[in-house]
Amino acid sequence: MSAAAQGAGRLFPLLAALLLTGCSLPPLAGRSTSTALDLPTAQDTRLGRALAPDVAAHPELSGIHALHHPHDAFAARAHLARAADRTLDVQYYIWRGDTTGMLLLGELLTAAERGVRVRLLLDDVGTAGLDAQLAALDGHPQIEVRLFNPFMLRSPKVLGYLADLRRANRRMHNKSFTADNQASIVGGRNVGDEYFGATTGVLFADLDVLALGPVVHDVSADFDRYWASASAYPAQDILPAVAPAAAAELADQARTLLASPAAHDYAQSIQRSDFHRQLLQRELPLEWARVQMLSDDPAKGLGRARRDGLLLPQLEAALSKPQRSVDLVSPYFVPTDGGVAAFARLRQAGVRVRILTNAFEATDVPAVHAGYAKYRRPLLEQGVTLYEMRRLVPDYADEHKRRLFQRLGSSGSSLHAKTFAVDGARVFVGSLNFDPRSAHLNTELGFLIDSPALAGQLTQVFDTTVPAQSYQVTLTEDGSLQWRSGLGDLPPVYTTEPHTTWWSRTLVHVLMWLPIEWLL
């Protein structure tokens, strides 16, 4: 037998063993049970006492504060962790082990050290390189970590996909950060440097909102059902064991990082931020409105959710039929034939439809751009106004640039905000992309906010900023696509997709023809 054959003979049993290992999840029997802080106890916390007068003055309404700038979004999370007296319930799709990710892990650990119960629920696809840190946190008596649809094979996780593709392809895309069942941050941002403006690589223009009042209790109840779902596994059953001193070492690491040059801007953003004082002294600017939390049944993570338990049907029922306008922002936009037909019906009813997504130069997922590109012409033929966000040079110190995209997120190189406004009266903010993956595979979470003020802000951005900072895609008389860049008498006009090469265009065309739309 040749050496190659012998090698293959040894390799195949190894791969088979690894794949079988990837399938073998531990039993959930004996998993601890816990729920969100009950309301009487929650109302007797610092946050509860501080917020009570405003909540009482706005019965059945929730207070909303938009977090536009990435440094503010980071500081708000850090301050919520510091304001918590009893509980922190934290749920994310991606948590990086970089500067901001480690700093926020340090904030959770510091809160636990003063007696706050911390529940951390993470999608396991977004925890690369964090096994030791998460195991250290989970070893703290006040912290429990759970992983959604986890991989028993920790490295490389790709083999876990191969072992159980049907389950592993379903991810928890929800994002929430809730303190004492009194205040919650919900939106599009994950936890990592690219979401908080702390990297020279891809930076995301994103949007979160801080919520106070009744909708926070809905977020807490939703967290409870995800925490108790059949896809949420205790980290101690998945991750390698660590030494008892690991939590203390992690705390030292976070403190050292906070004092380092790499974290200087973020240490300063926490110190400069007036968020904590404004929140506790009832001075934070708030829009009081009726807010409906919408989310997928966590059974979607196993492909077992009923249609009435999915976010999109809930959203369609809540919105009814738009009458005048739809302004939609989706960084990953793959409308499918069904979506094009829905937009066509809106246009036939006289509803103005404007859409902003990423240009090829700004996207971080070329396959998704290919999935979107084949629908450009059909959308334009139906009268949809289509914008593609250019790749912007981030400069958070420049107040002019900060204001340009303040309603969608900070100026950055790639759009990541997920929001839309209907009839200038209602606005959605959350984790939902308009693509097949959000519709059918990933779980999602968001707020539908009845607020002409907030909806009007997004409409104004489409009236002014979006045309100036994006390409408007249009059809020529002969039916060809063209990209008009910016405003003015003689803006640049491109007849091929801007800032692409023959190779990148060929790649997009090849991807367009592959049967992968259901994965996008």
XYZ file of C-alpha atoms in Angstrom:
520
model
C 0.000 0.000 0.000
C 1.346 3.456 -0.919
C 2.149 6.105 1.687
C -0.672 8.274 0.325
C -3.171 5.439 0.678
C -1.960 4.710 4.211
C -2.327 8.385 5.083
C -5.842 8.483 3.685
C -6.664 5.304 5.591
C -5.669 6.995 8.842
C -7.324 10.298 7.950
C -10.815 9.015 7.178
C -11.395 7.308 10.560
C -10.097 10.453 12.273
C -12.511 12.670 10.334
C -15.347 10.251 11.045
C -14.562 10.367 14.757
C -14.403 14.145 14.709
C -17.726 14.405 12.898
C -19.388 12.050 15.357
C -17.945 14.082 18.218
C -19.403 17.227 16.661
C -22.888 15.660 16.778
C -22.809 14.475 20.386
C -24.263 17.263 22.482
C -24.640 16.714 26.234
C -28.086 16.143 27.752
C -29.948 19.187 29.051
C -31.394 17.329 32.032
C -30.294 18.909 35.285
C -29.676 22.336 33.740
C -30.235 25.120 36.286
C -33.366 27.246 36.083
C -33.543 31.002 36.531
C -35.717 33.914 35.475
C -35.475 37.657 35.115
C -35.637 39.834 38.196
C -39.219 40.153 39.424
C -40.720 43.626 39.080
C -41.063 44.564 42.781
C -37.386 43.744 43.341
C -36.368 45.413 40.070
C -38.184 48.592 41.018
C -36.229 48.692 44.290
C -32.857 49.032 42.550
C -31.000 52.252 41.771
C -32.258 52.095 38.213
C -35.792 51.242 39.283
C -35.999 54.104 41.785
C -34.440 56.590 39.371
C -36.712 55.684 36.458
C -39.967 55.211 38.368
C -41.235 58.840 38.154
C -40.810 59.053 34.363
C -42.231 55.578 33.771
C -45.251 56.439 35.929
C -45.728 59.708 34.052
C -45.925 57.830 30.720
C -48.282 54.874 31.320
C -48.079 52.106 28.697
C -45.253 53.948 26.927
C -41.553 53.114 26.789
C -38.674 55.577 26.714
C -36.302 55.290 23.737
C -32.850 56.842 23.389
C -30.978 56.221 20.133
C -27.289 55.295 20.360
C -25.844 56.596 17.108
C -22.141 56.940 17.775
C -20.042 53.792 18.402
C -18.196 55.234 21.402
C -21.525 56.199 23.001
C -22.865 52.700 22.324
C -19.850 51.178 24.051
C -20.035 53.562 27.009
C -23.775 52.922 27.436
C -23.165 49.186 27.851
C -20.332 49.759 30.298
C -22.454 52.157 32.345
C -25.459 49.834 32.388
C -23.181 47.125 33.785
C -21.981 49.568 36.436
C -25.522 50.737 37.249
C -26.894 47.225 37.781
C -27.596 46.230 41.384
C -29.097 42.770 40.974
C -29.012 41.288 37.462
C -27.480 41.554 33.994
C -29.008 39.510 31.161
C -26.820 39.691 28.047
C -27.476 38.037 24.666
C -25.306 38.359 21.526
C -24.567 36.742 18.199
C -20.867 37.751 18.101
C -18.569 38.595 21.009
C -14.968 39.250 19.995
C -11.943 38.675 22.189
C -10.521 42.068 21.148
C -10.121 45.346 23.050
C -13.784 46.303 23.463
C -14.912 42.693 23.850
C -12.451 42.077 26.677
C -13.305 45.381 28.337
C -16.998 44.500 28.408
C -16.238 41.014 29.729
C -14.330 42.818 32.459
C -17.391 44.968 33.206
C -19.551 41.854 33.579
C -16.999 40.285 35.903
C -16.716 43.466 37.972
C -20.499 43.566 38.337
C -20.506 39.934 39.460
C -17.824 40.729 42.043
C -20.216 43.149 43.752
C -23.014 40.558 43.787
C -24.840 41.097 40.490
C -26.150 37.887 38.920
C -24.932 37.720 35.315
C -26.475 35.496 32.642
C -24.539 35.533 29.370
C -26.097 33.804 26.341
C -23.937 33.742 23.210
C -24.320 32.142 19.835
C -21.411 29.729 19.663
C -20.474 30.628 16.091
C -19.381 34.075 17.317
C -17.158 33.071 20.251
C -13.947 32.184 18.388
C -10.871 32.268 20.616
C -12.854 32.961 23.798
C -13.184 29.484 25.282
C -10.792 30.103 28.176
C -12.285 33.496 29.038
C -15.872 32.254 28.894
C -14.984 29.213 30.990
C -13.338 31.527 33.520
C -16.475 33.687 33.691
C -18.685 30.629 34.001
C -16.613 29.504 36.975
C -17.613 32.608 38.938
C -20.461 31.872 41.404
C -22.451 34.899 40.173
C -22.058 34.209 36.429
C -23.571 31.570 34.199
C -22.680 31.300 30.513
C -24.757 29.400 27.957
C -23.972 28.727 24.296
C -26.654 28.600 21.602
C -26.403 25.685 19.151
C -22.844 24.910 20.303
C -20.075 22.837 18.759
C -18.554 20.056 20.820
C -15.505 20.132 18.570
C -13.980 23.468 19.559
C -11.369 23.716 16.812
C -11.826 23.774 13.923
C -15.537 24.540 14.300
C -16.070 24.082 10.571
C -16.081 20.316 11.163
C -19.014 20.862 13.502
C -20.899 22.400 10.600
C -20.144 19.361 8.471
C -21.256 17.024 11.229
C -24.642 18.642 11.821
C -25.287 21.190 9.073
C -29.060 21.330 9.582
C -28.678 22.475 13.215
C -25.363 24.311 12.942
C -26.632 26.533 10.132
C -29.293 27.984 12.442
C -27.883 30.784 14.575
C -29.106 33.151 17.288
C -28.704 36.638 15.790
C -30.452 38.449 18.696
C -28.700 41.256 20.549
C -29.755 42.638 23.936
C -28.097 43.979 27.085
C -30.492 44.323 30.055
C -29.811 45.646 33.561
C -32.108 44.888 36.516
C -35.103 44.346 34.194
C -35.244 48.166 33.997
C -33.117 49.238 31.022
C -32.126 47.392 27.864
C -30.018 48.074 24.763
C -31.337 46.424 21.589
C -30.261 46.883 17.975
C -27.786 45.838 15.335
C -24.433 45.938 17.119
C -22.544 42.864 18.182
C -19.651 43.193 20.643
C -16.301 43.812 18.998
C -13.959 46.574 17.886
C -15.508 46.899 14.414
C -18.894 47.702 16.003
C -17.523 50.321 18.405
C -15.148 52.178 16.088
C -11.969 50.699 17.544
C -10.203 49.225 14.535
C -8.475 50.366 11.366
C -10.068 47.451 9.502
C -13.751 47.173 8.571
C -15.845 49.532 10.700
C -19.606 49.249 10.812
C -22.143 52.084 10.702
C -24.690 50.739 13.135
C -27.625 51.637 15.364
C -28.866 50.618 18.826
C -31.551 52.015 21.081
C -31.691 52.143 24.853
C -35.181 51.306 26.127
C -36.823 51.988 29.485
C -40.304 51.102 30.681
C -42.699 48.243 29.810
C -40.888 46.954 26.707
C -37.862 46.095 28.867
C -39.964 43.517 30.719
C -40.822 41.981 27.328
C -37.111 41.778 26.483
C -36.448 40.087 29.840
C -39.242 37.567 29.284
C -37.864 36.852 25.830
C -34.384 36.356 27.261
C -35.858 33.844 29.722
C -37.374 31.740 26.953
C -34.085 31.710 25.020
C -32.169 30.891 28.201
C -34.476 27.923 28.832
C -34.659 26.857 25.170
C -33.541 23.498 23.828
C -30.640 25.208 22.013
C -29.034 26.882 25.076
C -26.344 24.646 26.599
C -24.449 25.372 29.853
C -20.910 26.390 28.956
C -19.499 24.070 31.620
C -20.737 21.108 29.542
C -19.115 22.402 26.348
C -15.914 24.276 27.203
C -12.658 22.857 28.560
C -12.206 23.257 32.305
C -9.993 26.059 33.611
C -8.137 26.631 36.869
C -10.119 28.092 39.793
C -7.960 31.231 39.635
C -8.920 31.896 36.005
C -11.615 34.465 36.865
C -9.165 36.505 38.926
C -6.642 36.325 36.091
C -9.309 37.509 33.658
C -10.119 40.447 35.949
C -6.425 41.389 36.075
C -6.240 41.122 32.286
C -9.239 43.443 31.879
C -7.820 45.997 34.336
C -4.460 45.961 32.582
C -6.160 46.362 29.219
C -8.239 49.291 30.482
C -5.037 51.120 31.429
C -3.273 50.306 28.142
C -2.753 52.658 25.169
C -4.889 50.347 23.021
C -7.896 50.955 25.270
C -7.222 54.613 26.013
C -10.028 55.974 23.830
C -12.533 53.590 25.367
C -11.462 54.274 28.935
C -11.859 57.948 28.099
C -15.236 57.409 26.431
C -16.543 55.850 29.637
C -15.114 58.661 31.757
C -16.352 61.426 29.431
C -19.784 59.942 28.902
C -22.555 61.642 30.837
C -24.831 58.662 30.201
C -24.685 57.206 33.727
C -25.457 60.487 35.474
C -28.167 61.455 32.975
C -29.834 58.074 33.288
C -29.895 58.022 37.078
C -30.837 61.717 37.365
C -33.625 61.500 34.752
C -31.866 63.862 32.349
C -31.303 61.469 29.445
C -33.208 62.659 26.332
C -36.002 60.156 25.711
C -38.734 59.651 23.148
C -41.750 58.169 24.930
C -43.756 55.951 22.582
C -45.651 52.703 22.261
C -43.050 50.037 21.579
C -43.699 46.457 20.553
C -40.942 43.898 20.966
C -40.894 41.330 18.162
C -38.778 38.186 18.144
C -38.539 34.704 16.762
C -39.481 31.693 18.836
C -36.142 30.151 19.919
C -37.456 26.836 18.543
C -36.449 28.306 15.180
C -32.894 27.397 16.207
C -33.893 23.767 15.703
C -36.229 24.357 12.771
C -39.291 23.710 14.942
C -40.951 27.119 15.200
C -44.497 27.599 13.943
C -45.126 30.388 11.466
C -47.012 32.469 14.040
C -43.916 32.284 16.234
C -41.681 33.950 13.642
C -40.738 37.613 13.633
C -41.554 38.435 10.008
C -45.221 37.339 10.145
C -45.567 39.236 13.439
C -44.087 42.306 11.786
C -46.375 42.046 8.766
C -49.418 41.772 11.034
C -48.319 44.720 13.179
C -47.619 46.993 10.204
C -50.763 46.194 8.208
C -50.456 47.942 4.810
C -48.169 50.969 4.384
C -50.087 53.880 2.907
C -47.474 56.437 1.845
C -43.842 55.447 2.268
C -41.313 52.787 3.251
C -37.695 53.774 3.921
C -35.581 50.681 4.546
C -31.963 50.187 5.633
C -30.551 46.662 5.426
C -26.813 45.960 5.082
C -27.491 42.418 3.887
C -30.397 42.749 1.462
C -31.528 39.740 -0.568
C -35.205 40.378 -1.308
C -35.908 37.131 -3.248
C -38.678 36.957 -5.838
C -41.262 37.194 -3.065
C -39.763 40.409 -1.738
C -39.624 41.979 -5.187
C -43.308 41.105 -5.651
C -44.150 42.672 -2.275
C -42.318 45.882 -3.143
C -44.050 45.879 -6.532
C -47.451 45.726 -4.833
C -46.499 48.688 -2.656
C -45.427 50.704 -5.675
C -48.636 49.822 -7.538
C -50.569 51.155 -4.545
C -48.671 54.441 -4.808
C -46.343 53.822 -1.840
C -42.866 55.361 -2.188
C -40.157 52.764 -1.485
C -36.537 53.748 -0.820
C -33.874 51.187 0.079
C -30.296 51.624 1.303
C -27.874 48.700 1.329
C -24.113 48.270 0.947
C -22.302 48.859 -2.321
C -19.884 46.120 -3.328
C -16.966 48.265 -2.138
C -18.535 48.513 1.341
C -19.841 44.984 1.849
C -18.036 42.469 4.027
C -19.893 39.485 2.499
C -19.518 39.313 -1.312
C -21.847 36.307 -1.557
C -24.688 38.344 -0.049
C -23.966 41.181 -2.467
C -24.244 38.663 -5.315
C -27.568 37.502 -3.902
C -28.785 41.116 -3.926
C -27.287 42.156 -7.283
C -29.581 40.013 -9.414
C -32.622 41.818 -7.983
C -31.446 45.369 -8.730
C -32.998 45.596 -12.182
C -36.395 44.066 -11.181
C -36.630 46.459 -8.203
C -35.797 49.486 -10.343
C -38.277 48.416 -12.997
C -40.978 48.499 -10.318
C -40.085 52.061 -9.361
C -38.140 51.353 -6.167
C -35.484 53.975 -5.349
C -32.242 52.133 -4.683
C -29.152 53.452 -2.900
C -25.861 51.692 -2.189
C -23.700 53.045 0.605
C -20.174 53.975 -0.446
C -17.134 52.939 1.525
C -16.534 55.887 3.839
C -13.341 56.899 5.589
C -14.089 56.806 9.333
C -13.171 59.836 11.384
C -15.064 59.921 14.645
C -13.282 63.058 15.804
C -14.770 65.023 12.894
C -18.122 66.377 14.118
C -19.294 67.116 10.565
C -18.805 63.486 9.534
C -20.339 62.352 12.796
C -23.539 64.244 11.984
C -23.756 62.976 8.413
C -24.859 59.491 9.348
C -25.942 60.099 12.927
C -29.381 58.596 12.324
C -28.032 55.350 10.867
C -24.857 55.063 12.909
C -21.463 56.655 12.760
C -19.616 57.270 9.545
C -17.839 54.024 8.759
C -16.721 51.767 6.004
C -19.631 49.318 5.974
C -23.322 49.698 6.726
C -24.584 47.433 9.514
C -27.710 49.195 10.844
C -31.020 47.387 10.383
C -33.939 49.792 10.468
C -36.907 51.012 8.478
C -39.656 53.625 8.744
C -43.244 53.300 7.517
C -45.466 56.256 6.617
C -43.250 58.599 8.633
C -44.976 57.276 11.758
C -43.408 53.968 12.829
C -39.819 52.788 12.902
C -38.236 49.369 13.391
C -34.786 48.909 14.967
C -33.253 45.520 15.599
C -31.147 42.636 14.312
C -33.317 41.717 11.299
C -31.809 41.781 7.818
C -34.049 41.505 4.775
C -32.628 38.243 3.515
C -33.551 34.540 3.528
C -31.226 33.790 6.445
C -33.016 36.190 8.790
C -36.394 35.023 7.532
C -35.870 31.283 7.746
C -32.669 30.296 9.595
C -31.446 32.790 12.200
C -33.443 33.989 15.187
C -33.950 37.767 15.361
C -35.118 40.487 17.781
C -36.247 44.086 17.374
C -38.532 46.945 18.392
C -41.405 48.417 16.401
C -41.704 51.975 17.698
C -44.755 54.194 17.148
C -42.929 57.500 16.890
C -43.361 60.078 14.120
C -40.317 61.872 15.548
C -37.968 58.874 15.175
C -39.499 57.770 11.876
C -39.210 61.322 10.595
C -35.513 61.375 11.417
C -34.921 58.345 9.192
C -37.041 59.876 6.434
C -34.979 63.059 6.658
C -31.770 61.061 6.340
C -33.110 59.532 3.119
C -34.034 63.024 1.900
C -30.626 64.552 2.557
C -27.713 62.417 3.729
C -28.301 59.176 1.853
C -28.164 60.756 -1.634
C -24.990 62.599 -0.674
C -23.174 59.614 0.793
C -24.348 56.798 -1.478
C -24.610 55.702 -5.066
C -28.099 55.936 -6.490
C -28.612 53.022 -8.843
C -30.808 53.835 -11.842
C -31.726 52.428 -15.248
C -30.683 54.106 -18.472
C -33.039 54.368 -21.444
C -31.643 51.140 -22.868
C -32.185 49.306 -19.559
C -28.573 49.289 -18.386
C -27.605 49.955 -14.781
C -25.754 53.094 -13.777
C -24.487 54.418 -10.459
C -24.789 58.147 -9.702
C -22.446 59.274 -6.941
C -23.513 62.095 -4.649
C -25.319 65.360 -5.286
C -24.506 68.378 -7.424
C -24.779 69.474 -11.035
C -22.189 67.012 -12.372
C -21.829 64.082 -9.972
C -19.731 61.141 -11.142
C -21.763 58.546 -13.033
C -20.507 54.953 -13.392
C -21.687 52.526 -16.052
C -20.030 49.572 -14.310
C -20.233 48.871 -10.602
C -17.974 51.449 -8.897
C -14.568 50.438 -7.586
C -14.785 46.873 -8.859
C -12.388 44.946 -11.055
C -13.134 42.468 -13.810
C -12.229 39.742 -11.322
C -14.597 40.960 -8.586
C -17.418 41.397 -11.106
C -16.777 37.888 -12.442
C -16.870 36.525 -8.892
C -20.215 38.225 -8.251
C -21.668 36.836 -11.486
C -20.508 33.312 -10.652
C -21.991 33.565 -7.151
C -25.260 34.860 -8.613
C -25.765 31.610 -10.483
C -24.970 29.265 -7.600
C -27.993 27.787 -5.739
C -27.038 29.386 -2.410
C -29.729 32.047 -1.960
C -31.367 30.122 0.894
C -28.084 30.385 2.842
C -27.686 34.162 2.418
